[in-house]
mmCIF file of N, CA and C in Angstrom:
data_model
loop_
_atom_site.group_PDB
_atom_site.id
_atom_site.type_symbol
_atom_site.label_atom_id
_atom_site.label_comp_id
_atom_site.label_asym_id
_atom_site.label_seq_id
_atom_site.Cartn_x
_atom_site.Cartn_y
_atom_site.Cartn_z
ATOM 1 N N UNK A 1 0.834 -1.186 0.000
ATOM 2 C CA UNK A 1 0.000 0.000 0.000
ATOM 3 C C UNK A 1 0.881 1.253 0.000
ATOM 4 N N UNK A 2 0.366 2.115 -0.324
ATOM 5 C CA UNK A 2 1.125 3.258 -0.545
ATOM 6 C C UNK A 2 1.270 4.250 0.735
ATOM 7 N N UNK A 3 -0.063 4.373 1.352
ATOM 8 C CA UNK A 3 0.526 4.889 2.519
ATOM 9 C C UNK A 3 0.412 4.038 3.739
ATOM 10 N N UNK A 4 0.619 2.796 3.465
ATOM 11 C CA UNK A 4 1.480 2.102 4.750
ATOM 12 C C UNK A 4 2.229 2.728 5.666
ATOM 13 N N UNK A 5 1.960 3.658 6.478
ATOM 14 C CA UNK A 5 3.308 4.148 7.394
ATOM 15 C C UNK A 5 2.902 3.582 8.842
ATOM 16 N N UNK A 6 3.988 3.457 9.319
ATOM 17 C CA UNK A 6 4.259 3.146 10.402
ATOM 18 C C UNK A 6 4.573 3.986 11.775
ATOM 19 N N UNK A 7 4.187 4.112 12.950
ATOM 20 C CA UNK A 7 4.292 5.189 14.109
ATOM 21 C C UNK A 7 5.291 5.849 13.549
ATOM 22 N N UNK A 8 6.785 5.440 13.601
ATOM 23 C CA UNK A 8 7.971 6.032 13.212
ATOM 24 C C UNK A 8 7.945 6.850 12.147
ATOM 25 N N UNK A 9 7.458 5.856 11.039
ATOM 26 C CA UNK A 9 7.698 7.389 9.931
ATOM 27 C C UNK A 9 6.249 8.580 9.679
ATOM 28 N N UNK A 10 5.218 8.053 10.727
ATOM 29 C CA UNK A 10 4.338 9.176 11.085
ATOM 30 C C UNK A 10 5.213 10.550 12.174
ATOM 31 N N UNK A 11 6.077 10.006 12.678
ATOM 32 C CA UNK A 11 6.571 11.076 14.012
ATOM 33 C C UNK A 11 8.008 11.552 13.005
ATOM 34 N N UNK A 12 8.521 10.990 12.288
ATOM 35 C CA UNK A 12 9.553 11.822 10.981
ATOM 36 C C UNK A 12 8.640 12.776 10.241
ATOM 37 N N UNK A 13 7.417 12.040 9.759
ATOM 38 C CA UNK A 13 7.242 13.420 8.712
ATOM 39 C C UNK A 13 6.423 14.678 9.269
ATOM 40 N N UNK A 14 6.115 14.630 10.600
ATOM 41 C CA UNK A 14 5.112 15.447 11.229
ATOM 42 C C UNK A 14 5.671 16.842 11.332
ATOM 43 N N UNK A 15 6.937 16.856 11.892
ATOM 44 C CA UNK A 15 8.235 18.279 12.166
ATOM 45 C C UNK A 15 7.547 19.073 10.262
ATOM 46 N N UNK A 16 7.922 17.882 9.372
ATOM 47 C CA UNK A 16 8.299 18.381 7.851
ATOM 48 C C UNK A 16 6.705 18.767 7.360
ATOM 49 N N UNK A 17 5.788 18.110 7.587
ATOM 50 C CA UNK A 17 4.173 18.551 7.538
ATOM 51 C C UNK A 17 3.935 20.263 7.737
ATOM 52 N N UNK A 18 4.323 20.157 9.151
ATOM 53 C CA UNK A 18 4.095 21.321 10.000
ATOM 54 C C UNK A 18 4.758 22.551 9.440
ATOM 55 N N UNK A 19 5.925 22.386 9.022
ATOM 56 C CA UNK A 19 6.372 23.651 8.176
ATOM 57 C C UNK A 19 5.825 23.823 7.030
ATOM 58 N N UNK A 20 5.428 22.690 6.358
ATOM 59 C CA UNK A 20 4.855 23.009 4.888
ATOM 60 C C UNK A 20 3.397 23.787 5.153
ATOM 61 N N UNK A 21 2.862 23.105 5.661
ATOM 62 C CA UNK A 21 1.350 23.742 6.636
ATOM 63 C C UNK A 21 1.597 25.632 6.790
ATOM 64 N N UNK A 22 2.586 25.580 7.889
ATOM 65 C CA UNK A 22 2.746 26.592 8.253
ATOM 66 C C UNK A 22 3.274 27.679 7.136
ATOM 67 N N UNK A 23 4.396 27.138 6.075
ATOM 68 C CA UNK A 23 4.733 28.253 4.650
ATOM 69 C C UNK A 23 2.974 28.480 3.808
ATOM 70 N N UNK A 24 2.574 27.755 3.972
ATOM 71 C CA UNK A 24 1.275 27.581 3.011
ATOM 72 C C UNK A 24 0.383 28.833 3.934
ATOM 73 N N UNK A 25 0.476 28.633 5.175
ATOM 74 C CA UNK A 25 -0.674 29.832 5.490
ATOM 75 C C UNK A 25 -0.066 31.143 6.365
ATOM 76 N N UNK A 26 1.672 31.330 5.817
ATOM 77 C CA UNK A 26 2.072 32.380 6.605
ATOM 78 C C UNK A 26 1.321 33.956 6.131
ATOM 79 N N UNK A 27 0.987 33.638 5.241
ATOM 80 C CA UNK A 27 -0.185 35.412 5.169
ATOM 81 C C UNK A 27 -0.838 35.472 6.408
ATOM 82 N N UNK A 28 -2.072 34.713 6.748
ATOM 83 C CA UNK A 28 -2.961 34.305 7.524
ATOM 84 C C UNK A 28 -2.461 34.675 8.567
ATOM 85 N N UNK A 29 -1.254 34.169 9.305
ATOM 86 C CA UNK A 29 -0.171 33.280 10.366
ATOM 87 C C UNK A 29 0.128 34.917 10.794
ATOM 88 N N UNK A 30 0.851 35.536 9.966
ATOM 89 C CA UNK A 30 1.346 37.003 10.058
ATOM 90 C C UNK A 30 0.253 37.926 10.686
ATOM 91 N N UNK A 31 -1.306 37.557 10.047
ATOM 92 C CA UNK A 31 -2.060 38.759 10.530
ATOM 93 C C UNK A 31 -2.510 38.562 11.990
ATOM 94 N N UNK A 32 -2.460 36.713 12.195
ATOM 95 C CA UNK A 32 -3.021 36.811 13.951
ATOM 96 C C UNK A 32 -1.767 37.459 14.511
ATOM 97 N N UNK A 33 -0.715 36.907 14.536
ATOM 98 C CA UNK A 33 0.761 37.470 15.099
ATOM 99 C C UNK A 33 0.914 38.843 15.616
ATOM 100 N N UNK A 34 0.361 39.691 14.351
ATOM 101 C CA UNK A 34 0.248 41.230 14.857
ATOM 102 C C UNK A 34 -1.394 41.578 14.609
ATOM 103 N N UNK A 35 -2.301 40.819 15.433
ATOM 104 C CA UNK A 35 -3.773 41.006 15.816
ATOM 105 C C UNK A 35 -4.719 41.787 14.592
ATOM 106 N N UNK A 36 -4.135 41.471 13.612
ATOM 107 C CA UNK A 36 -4.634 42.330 12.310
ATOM 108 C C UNK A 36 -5.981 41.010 11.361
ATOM 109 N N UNK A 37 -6.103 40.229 12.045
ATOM 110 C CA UNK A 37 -7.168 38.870 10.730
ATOM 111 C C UNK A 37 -8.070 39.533 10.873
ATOM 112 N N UNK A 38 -7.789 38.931 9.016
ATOM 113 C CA UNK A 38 -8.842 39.024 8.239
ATOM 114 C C UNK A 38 -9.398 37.722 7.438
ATOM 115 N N UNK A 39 -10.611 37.680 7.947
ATOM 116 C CA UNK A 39 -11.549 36.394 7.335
ATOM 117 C C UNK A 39 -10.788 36.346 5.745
ATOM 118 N N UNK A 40 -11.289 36.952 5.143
ATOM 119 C CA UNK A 40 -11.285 37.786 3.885
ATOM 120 C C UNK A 40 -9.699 36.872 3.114
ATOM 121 N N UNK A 41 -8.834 37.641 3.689
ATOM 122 C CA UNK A 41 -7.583 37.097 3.410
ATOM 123 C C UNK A 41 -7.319 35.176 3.995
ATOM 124 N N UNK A 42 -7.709 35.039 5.026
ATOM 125 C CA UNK A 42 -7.484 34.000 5.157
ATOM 126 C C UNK A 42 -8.409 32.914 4.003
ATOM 127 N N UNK A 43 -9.572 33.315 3.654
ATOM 128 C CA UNK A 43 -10.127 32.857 2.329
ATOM 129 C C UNK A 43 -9.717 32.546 1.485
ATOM 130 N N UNK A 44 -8.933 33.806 0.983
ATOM 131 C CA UNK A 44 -7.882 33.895 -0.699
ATOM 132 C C UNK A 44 -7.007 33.087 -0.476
ATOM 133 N N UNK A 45 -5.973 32.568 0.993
ATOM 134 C CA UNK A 45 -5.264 31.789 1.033
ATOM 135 C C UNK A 45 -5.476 30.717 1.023
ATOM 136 N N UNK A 46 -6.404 30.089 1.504
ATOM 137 C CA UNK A 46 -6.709 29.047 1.346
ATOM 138 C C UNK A 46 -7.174 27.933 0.110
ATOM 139 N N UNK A 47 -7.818 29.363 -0.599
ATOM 140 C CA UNK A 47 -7.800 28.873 -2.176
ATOM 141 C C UNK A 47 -7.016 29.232 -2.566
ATOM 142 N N UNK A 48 -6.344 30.301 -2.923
ATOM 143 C CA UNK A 48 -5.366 30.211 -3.963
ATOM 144 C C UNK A 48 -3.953 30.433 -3.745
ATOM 145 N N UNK A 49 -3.424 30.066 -2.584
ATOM 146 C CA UNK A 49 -2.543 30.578 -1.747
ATOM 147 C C UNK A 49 -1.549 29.293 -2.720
ATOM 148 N N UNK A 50 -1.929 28.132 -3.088
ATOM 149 C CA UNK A 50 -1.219 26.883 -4.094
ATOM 150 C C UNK A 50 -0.520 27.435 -4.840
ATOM 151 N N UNK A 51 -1.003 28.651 -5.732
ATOM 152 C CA UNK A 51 -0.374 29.025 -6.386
ATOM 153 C C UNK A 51 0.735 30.259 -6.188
ATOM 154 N N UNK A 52 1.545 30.565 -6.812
ATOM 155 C CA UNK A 52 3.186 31.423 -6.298
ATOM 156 C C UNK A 52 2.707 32.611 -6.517
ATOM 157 N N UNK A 53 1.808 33.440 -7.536
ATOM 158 C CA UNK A 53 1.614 34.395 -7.466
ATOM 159 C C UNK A 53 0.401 34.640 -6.470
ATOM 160 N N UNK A 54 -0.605 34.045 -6.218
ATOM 161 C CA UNK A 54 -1.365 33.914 -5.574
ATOM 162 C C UNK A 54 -1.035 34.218 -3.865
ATOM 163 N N UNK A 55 0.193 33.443 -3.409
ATOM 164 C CA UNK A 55 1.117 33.685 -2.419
ATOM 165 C C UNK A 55 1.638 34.857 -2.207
ATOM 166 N N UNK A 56 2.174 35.172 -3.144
ATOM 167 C CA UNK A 56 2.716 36.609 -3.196
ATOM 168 C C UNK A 56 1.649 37.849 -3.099
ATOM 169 N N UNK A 57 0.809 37.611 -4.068
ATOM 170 C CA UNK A 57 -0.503 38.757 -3.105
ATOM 171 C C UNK A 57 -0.710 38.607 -2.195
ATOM 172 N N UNK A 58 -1.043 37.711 -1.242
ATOM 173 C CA UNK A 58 -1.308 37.393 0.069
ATOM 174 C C UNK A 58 -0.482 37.839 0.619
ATOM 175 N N UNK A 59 1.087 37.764 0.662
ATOM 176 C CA UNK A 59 1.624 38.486 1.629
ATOM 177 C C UNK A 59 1.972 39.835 1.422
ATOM 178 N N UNK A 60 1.411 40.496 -0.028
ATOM 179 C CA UNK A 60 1.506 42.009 0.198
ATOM 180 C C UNK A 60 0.403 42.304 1.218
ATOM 181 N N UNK A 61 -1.075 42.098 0.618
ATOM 182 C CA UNK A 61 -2.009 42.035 1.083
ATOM 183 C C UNK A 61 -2.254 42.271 2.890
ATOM 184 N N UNK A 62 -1.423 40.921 3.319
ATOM 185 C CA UNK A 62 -1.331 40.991 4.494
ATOM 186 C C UNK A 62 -0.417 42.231 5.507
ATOM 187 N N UNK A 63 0.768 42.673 4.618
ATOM 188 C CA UNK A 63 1.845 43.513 5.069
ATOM 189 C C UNK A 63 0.591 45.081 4.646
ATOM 190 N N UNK A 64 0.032 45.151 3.926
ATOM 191 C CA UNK A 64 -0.966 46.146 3.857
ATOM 192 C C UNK A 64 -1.776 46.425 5.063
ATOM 193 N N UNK A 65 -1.978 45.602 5.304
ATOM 194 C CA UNK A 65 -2.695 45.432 6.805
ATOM 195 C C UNK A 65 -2.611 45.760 8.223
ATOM 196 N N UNK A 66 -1.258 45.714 8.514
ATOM 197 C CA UNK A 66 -0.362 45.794 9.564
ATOM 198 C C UNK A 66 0.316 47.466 9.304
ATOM 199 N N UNK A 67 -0.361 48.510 10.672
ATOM 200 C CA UNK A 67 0.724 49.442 10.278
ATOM 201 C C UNK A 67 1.277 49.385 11.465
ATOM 202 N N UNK A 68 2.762 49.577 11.280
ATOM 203 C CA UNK A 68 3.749 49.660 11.915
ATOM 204 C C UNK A 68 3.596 50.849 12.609
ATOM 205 N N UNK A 69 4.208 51.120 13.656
ATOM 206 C CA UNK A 69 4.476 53.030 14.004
ATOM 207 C C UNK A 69 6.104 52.946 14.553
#
């Protein structure tokens, strides 16, 4: 079977999951961080966040969001 895994290589790939997870929704990730979410954005990421340009709006998007002082 193909995904036959076993405890062990469930607790190897979990660390490597978790970052991919986490690059996939750092727009999102960024706006709770500095108390700025938005439904809205977390939406667009979720759909189209797959794609690289899609990503890249999201994190202007999100840096739009956040003002610094």
């Amino acid at each position: 079977m193909l995904f036959n895994l076993g405890i062990w290589e469930i607790v190897m790939l979990s660390p490597f999951i978790t970052v991919i997870v986490s690059l996939y929704f750092l727009p999102s990730l960024y706006l709770v961080v500095y108390k700025k979410f938005d439904f809205k954005i977390f939406l667009f990421n979720l759909f189209f966040g797959w794609t690289v340009v899609g990503w890249i709006i999201l994190m202007y998007m999100s840096n739009r969001h956040v003002h610094r002082i």
